[in-house]
Backbone as a printed PyTorch tensor [residue, N CA C, xyz], in Angstrom:
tensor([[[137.4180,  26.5890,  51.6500],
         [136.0180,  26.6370,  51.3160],
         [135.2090,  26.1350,  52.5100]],

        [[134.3820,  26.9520,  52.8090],
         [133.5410,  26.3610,  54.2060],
         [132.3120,  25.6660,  54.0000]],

        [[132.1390,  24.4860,  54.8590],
         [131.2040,  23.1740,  54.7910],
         [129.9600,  23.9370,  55.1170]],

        [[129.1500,  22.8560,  53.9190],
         [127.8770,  23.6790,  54.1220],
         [127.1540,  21.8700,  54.6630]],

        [[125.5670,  22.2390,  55.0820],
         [125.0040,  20.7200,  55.1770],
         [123.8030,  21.2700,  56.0360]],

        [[123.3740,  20.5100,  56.3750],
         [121.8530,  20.2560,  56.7420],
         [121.4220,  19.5830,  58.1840]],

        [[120.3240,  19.8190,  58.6410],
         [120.2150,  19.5760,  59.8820],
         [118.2100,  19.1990,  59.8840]],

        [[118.2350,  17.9400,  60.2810],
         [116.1260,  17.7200,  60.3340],
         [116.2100,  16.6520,  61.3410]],

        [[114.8640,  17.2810,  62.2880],
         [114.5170,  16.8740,  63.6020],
         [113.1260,  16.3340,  63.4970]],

        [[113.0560,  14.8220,  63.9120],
         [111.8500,  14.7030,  64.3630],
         [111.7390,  13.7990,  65.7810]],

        [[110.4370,  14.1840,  66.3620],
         [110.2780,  13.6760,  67.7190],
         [109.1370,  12.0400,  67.2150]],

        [[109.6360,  11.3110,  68.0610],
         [109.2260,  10.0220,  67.7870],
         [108.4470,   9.6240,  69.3340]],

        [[107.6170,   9.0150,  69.3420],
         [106.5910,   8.2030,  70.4680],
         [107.9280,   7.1940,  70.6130]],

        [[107.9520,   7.2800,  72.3840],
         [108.8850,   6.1290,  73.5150],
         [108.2980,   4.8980,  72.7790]],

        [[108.3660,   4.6130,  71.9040],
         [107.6780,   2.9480,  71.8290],
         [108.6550,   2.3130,  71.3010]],

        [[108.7140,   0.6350,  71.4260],
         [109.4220,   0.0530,  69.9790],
         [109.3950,   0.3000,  69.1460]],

        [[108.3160,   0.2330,  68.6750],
         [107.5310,   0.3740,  67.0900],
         [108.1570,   1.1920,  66.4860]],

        [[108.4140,   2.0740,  67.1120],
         [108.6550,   3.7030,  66.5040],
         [110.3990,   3.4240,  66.0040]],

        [[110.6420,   2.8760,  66.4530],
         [112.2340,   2.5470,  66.0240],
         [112.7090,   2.4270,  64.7000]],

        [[111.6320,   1.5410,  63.9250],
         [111.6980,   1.5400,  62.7140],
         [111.8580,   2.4470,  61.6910]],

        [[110.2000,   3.3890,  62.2150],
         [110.0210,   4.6300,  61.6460],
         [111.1660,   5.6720,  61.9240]],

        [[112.2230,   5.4960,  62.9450],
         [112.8870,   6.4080,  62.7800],
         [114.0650,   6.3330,  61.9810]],

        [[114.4340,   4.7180,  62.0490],
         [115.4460,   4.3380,  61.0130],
         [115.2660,   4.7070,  59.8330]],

        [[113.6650,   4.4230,  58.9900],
         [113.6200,   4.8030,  58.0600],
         [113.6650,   6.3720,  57.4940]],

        [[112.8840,   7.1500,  58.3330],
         [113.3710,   8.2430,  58.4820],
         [114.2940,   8.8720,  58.2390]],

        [[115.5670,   8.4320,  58.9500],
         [117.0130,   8.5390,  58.8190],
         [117.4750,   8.7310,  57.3220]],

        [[117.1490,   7.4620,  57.0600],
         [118.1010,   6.7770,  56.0050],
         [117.4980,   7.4930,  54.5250]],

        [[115.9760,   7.9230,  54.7580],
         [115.5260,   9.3410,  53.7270],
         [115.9360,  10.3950,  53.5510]],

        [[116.8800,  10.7230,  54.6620],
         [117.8800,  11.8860,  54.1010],
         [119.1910,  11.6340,  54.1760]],

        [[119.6160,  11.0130,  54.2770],
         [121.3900,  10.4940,  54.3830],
         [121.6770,   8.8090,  53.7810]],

        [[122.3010,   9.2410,  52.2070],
         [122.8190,   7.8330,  51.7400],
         [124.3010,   7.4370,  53.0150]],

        [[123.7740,   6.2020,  53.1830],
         [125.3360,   6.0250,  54.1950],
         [124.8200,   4.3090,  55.0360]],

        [[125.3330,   3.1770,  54.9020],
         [125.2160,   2.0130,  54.4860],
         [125.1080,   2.1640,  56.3070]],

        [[125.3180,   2.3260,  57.1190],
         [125.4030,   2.1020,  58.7550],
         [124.2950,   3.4840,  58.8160]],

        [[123.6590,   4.2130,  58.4840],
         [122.9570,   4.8730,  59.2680],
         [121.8450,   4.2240,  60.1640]],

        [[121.0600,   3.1120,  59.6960],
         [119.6650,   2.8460,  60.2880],
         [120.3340,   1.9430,  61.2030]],

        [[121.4820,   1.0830,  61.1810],
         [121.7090,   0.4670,  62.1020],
         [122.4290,   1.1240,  63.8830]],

        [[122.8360,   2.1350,  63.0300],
         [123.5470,   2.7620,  64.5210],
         [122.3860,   3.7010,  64.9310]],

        [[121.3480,   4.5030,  64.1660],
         [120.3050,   4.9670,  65.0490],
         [119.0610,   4.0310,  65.6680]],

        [[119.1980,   2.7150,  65.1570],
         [118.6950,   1.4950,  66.1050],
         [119.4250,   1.6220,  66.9870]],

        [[120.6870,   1.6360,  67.9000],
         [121.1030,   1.5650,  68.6900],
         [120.5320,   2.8200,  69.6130]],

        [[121.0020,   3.9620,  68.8620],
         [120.7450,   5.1010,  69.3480],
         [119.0590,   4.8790,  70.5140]],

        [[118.3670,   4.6800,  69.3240],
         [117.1750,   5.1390,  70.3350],
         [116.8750,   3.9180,  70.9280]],

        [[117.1990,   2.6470,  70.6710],
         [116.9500,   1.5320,  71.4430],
         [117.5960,   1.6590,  73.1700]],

        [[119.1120,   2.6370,  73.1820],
         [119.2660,   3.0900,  74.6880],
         [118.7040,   3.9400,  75.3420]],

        [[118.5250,   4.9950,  74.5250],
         [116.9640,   6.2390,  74.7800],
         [115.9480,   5.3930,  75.2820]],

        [[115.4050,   4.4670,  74.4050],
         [113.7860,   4.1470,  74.6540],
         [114.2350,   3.4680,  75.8940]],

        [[115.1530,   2.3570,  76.5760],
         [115.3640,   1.7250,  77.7150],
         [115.0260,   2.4110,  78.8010]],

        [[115.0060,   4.0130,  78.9290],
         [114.8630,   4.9910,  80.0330],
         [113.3750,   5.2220,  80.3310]],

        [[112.5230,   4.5980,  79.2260],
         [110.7820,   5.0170,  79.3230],
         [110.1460,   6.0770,  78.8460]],

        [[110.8340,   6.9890,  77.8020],
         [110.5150,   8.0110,  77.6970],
         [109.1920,   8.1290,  76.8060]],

        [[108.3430,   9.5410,  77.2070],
         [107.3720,   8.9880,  75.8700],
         [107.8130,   9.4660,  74.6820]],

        [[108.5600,  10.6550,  74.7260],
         [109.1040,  10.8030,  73.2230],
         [110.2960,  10.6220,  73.0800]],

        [[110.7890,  10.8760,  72.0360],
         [112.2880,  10.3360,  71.6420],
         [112.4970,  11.2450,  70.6920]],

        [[113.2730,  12.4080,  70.8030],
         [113.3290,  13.4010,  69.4590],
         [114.7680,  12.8440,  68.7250]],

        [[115.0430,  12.7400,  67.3630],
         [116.0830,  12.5780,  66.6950],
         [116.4770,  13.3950,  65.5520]],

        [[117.5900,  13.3650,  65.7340],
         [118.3740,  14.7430,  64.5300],
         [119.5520,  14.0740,  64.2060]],

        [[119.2740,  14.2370,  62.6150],
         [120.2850,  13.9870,  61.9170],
         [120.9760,  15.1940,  61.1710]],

        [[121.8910,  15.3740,  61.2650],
         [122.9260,  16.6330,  60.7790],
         [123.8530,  16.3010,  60.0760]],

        [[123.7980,  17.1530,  58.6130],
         [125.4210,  16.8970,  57.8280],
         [126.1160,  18.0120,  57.6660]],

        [[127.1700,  17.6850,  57.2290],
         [128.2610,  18.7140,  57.2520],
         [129.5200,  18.2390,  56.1960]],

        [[129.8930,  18.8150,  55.0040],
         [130.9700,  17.9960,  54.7810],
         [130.8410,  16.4830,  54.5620]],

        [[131.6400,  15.6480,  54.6520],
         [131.7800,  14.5000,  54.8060],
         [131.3080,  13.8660,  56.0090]],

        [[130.4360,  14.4520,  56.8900],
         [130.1210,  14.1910,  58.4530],
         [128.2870,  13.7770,  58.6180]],

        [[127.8470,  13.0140,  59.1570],
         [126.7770,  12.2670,  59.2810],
         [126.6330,  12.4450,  60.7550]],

        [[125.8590,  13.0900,  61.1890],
         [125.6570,  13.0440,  63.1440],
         [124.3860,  12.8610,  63.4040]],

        [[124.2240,  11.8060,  64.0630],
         [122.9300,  11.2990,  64.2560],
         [122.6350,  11.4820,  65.8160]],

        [[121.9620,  11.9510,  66.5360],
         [121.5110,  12.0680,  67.7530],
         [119.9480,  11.6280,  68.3740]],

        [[119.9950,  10.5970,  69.7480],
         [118.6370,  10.5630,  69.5860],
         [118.6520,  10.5620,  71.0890]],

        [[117.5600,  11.7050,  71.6380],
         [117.1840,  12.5390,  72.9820],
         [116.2400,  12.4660,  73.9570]],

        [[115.8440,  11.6510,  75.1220],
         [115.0710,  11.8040,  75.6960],
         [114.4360,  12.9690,  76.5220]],

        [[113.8320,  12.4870,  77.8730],
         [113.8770,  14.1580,  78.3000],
         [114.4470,  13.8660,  79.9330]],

        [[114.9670,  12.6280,  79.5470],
         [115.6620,  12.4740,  81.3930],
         [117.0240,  11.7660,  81.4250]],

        [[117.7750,  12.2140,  82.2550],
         [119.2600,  11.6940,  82.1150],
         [119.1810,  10.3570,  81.8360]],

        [[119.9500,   9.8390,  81.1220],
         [120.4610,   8.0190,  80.7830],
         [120.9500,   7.4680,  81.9980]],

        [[120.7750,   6.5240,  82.1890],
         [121.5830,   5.5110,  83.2630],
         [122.6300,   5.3330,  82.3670]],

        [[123.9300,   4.9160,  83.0860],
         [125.2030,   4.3640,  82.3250],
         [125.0460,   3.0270,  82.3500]],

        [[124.2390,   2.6890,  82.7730],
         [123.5630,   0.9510,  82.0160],
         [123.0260,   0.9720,  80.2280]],

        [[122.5970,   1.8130,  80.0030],
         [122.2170,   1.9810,  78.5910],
         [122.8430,   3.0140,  77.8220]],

        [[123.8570,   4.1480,  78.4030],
         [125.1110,   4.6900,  77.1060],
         [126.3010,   4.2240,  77.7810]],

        [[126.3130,   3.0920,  78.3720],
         [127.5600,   1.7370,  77.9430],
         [126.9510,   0.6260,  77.6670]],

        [[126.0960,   0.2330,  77.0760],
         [125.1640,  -0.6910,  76.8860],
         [125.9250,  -1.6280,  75.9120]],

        [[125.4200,  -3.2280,  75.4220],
         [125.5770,  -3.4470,  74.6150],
         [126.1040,  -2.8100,  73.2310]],

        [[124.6710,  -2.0960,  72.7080],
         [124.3040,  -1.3180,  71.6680],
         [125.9420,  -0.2810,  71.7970]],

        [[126.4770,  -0.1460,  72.7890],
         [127.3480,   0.9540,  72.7810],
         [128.3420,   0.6100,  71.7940]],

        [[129.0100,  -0.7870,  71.6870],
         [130.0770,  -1.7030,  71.1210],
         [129.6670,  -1.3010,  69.3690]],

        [[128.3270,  -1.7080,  69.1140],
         [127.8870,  -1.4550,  68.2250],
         [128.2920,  -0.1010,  67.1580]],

        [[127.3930,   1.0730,  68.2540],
         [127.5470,   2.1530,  67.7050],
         [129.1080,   2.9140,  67.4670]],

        [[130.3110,   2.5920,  68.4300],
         [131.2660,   2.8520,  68.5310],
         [132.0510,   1.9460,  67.1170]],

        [[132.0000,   0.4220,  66.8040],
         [132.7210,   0.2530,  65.7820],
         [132.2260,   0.6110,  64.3480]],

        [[131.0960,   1.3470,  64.0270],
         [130.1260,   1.7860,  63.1630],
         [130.5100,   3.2770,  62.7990]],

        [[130.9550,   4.0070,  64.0400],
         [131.0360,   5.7320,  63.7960],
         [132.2590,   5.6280,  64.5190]],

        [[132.9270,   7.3890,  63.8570],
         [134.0580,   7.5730,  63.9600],
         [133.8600,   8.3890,  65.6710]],

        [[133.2720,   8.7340,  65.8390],
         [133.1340,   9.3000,  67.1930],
         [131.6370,   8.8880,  67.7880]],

        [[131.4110,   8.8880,  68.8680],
         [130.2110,   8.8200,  69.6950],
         [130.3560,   9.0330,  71.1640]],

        [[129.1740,   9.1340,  71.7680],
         [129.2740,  10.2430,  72.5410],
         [127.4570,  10.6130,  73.5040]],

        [[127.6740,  10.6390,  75.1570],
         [126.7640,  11.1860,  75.7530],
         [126.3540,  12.7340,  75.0360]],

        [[125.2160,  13.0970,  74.9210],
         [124.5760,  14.4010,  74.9190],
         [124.8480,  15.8890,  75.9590]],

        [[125.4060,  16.7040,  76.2240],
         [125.8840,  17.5590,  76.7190],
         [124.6840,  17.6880,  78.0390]],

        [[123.4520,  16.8670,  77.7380],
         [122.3240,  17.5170,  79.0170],
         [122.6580,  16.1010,  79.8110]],

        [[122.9000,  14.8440,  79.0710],
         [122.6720,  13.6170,  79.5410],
         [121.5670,  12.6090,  79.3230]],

        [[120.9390,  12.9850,  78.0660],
         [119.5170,  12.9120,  78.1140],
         [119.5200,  12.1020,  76.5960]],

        [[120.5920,  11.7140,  75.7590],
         [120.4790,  11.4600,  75.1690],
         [122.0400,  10.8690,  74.6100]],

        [[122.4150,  10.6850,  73.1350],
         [123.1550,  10.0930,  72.4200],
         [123.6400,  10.1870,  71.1980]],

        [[124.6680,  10.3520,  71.0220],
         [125.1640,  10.7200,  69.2110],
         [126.0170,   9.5690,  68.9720]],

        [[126.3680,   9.8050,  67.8420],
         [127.5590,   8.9130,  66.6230],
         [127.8420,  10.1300,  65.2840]],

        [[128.8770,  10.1790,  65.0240],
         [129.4200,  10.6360,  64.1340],
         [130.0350,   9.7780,  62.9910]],

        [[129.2320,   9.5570,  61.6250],
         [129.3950,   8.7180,  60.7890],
         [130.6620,   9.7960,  59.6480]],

        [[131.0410,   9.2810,  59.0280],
         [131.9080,  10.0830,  57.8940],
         [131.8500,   9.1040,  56.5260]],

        [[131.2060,  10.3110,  55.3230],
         [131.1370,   9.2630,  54.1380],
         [132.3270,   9.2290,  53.0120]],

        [[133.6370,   9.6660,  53.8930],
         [135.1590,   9.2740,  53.5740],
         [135.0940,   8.4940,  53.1160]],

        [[135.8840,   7.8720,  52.3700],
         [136.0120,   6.7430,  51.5560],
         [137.8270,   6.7300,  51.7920]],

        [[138.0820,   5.8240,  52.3740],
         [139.7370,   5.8400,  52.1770],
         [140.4880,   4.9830,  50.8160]]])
C-alpha cells in the first residue's frame, strides 16, 4: 500500500522572534512531542547566517515527520555542526545539510517501538 502525507511551507522573517511562530506553526500540523524543539534548532542555525527570511516545510509521509528550515545563502559549518546539531541529531532519526547548502532537515518518525 503506498504512503500518502502532506507537505506546508511557510517563509518566516530572519528574526528571533519569529522562531516561536514557527515552532508553533509546526506543531499545528504534526502531533509529535520533539517537533517544536528540533525546528528551534533548525532555524536557530539558519537565522545565525543573517538571513531575512527563513522558509520552513514540514512534510509527512507514513510514519515520517521532515522538518526543513532554508535560508537563501550557504551555512557555515559553524552552525550545521553547531551545538543545536547534538540536539537535533539525538531527537530525529536522520538529519542532514540541504542539497543547495542553504539550509537544514531532521527526520522525525512517529514509530512507536
Amino acid at each position: 500500500m503506498p504512503e500518502t502525507g502532506q507537505s506546508w511551507q511557510r517563509t518566516f522573517k530572519g528574526l528571533p522572534d519569529q522562531a516561536r511562530a514557527a515552532r508553533k506553526w509546526a506543531r499545528a500540523r504534526v502531533e509529535h512531542v520533539d517537533v517544536e524543539q528540533v525546528l528551534a534548532e533548525l532555524f536557530a542555525a539558519v537565522l545565525g547566517s543573517g538571513p531575512d527570511l527563513i522558509t520552513v516545510t514540514v512534510s509527512t509521509a507514513g510514519d515520517r515527520v521532515r522538518l526543513t528550515a532554508v535560508g537563501p545563502e550557504d551555512l557555515p559549518a559553524r552552525l550545521t555542526h553547531g551545538p543545536g546539531h547534538r540536539i537535533i541529531a539525538a531527537l530525529s532519526v536522520r538529519s542532514g545539510v540541504t542539497a543547495d547548502g542553504c539550509g537544514l532537515w531532521a527526520q522525525l518518525t512517529t514509530e512507536t517501538t
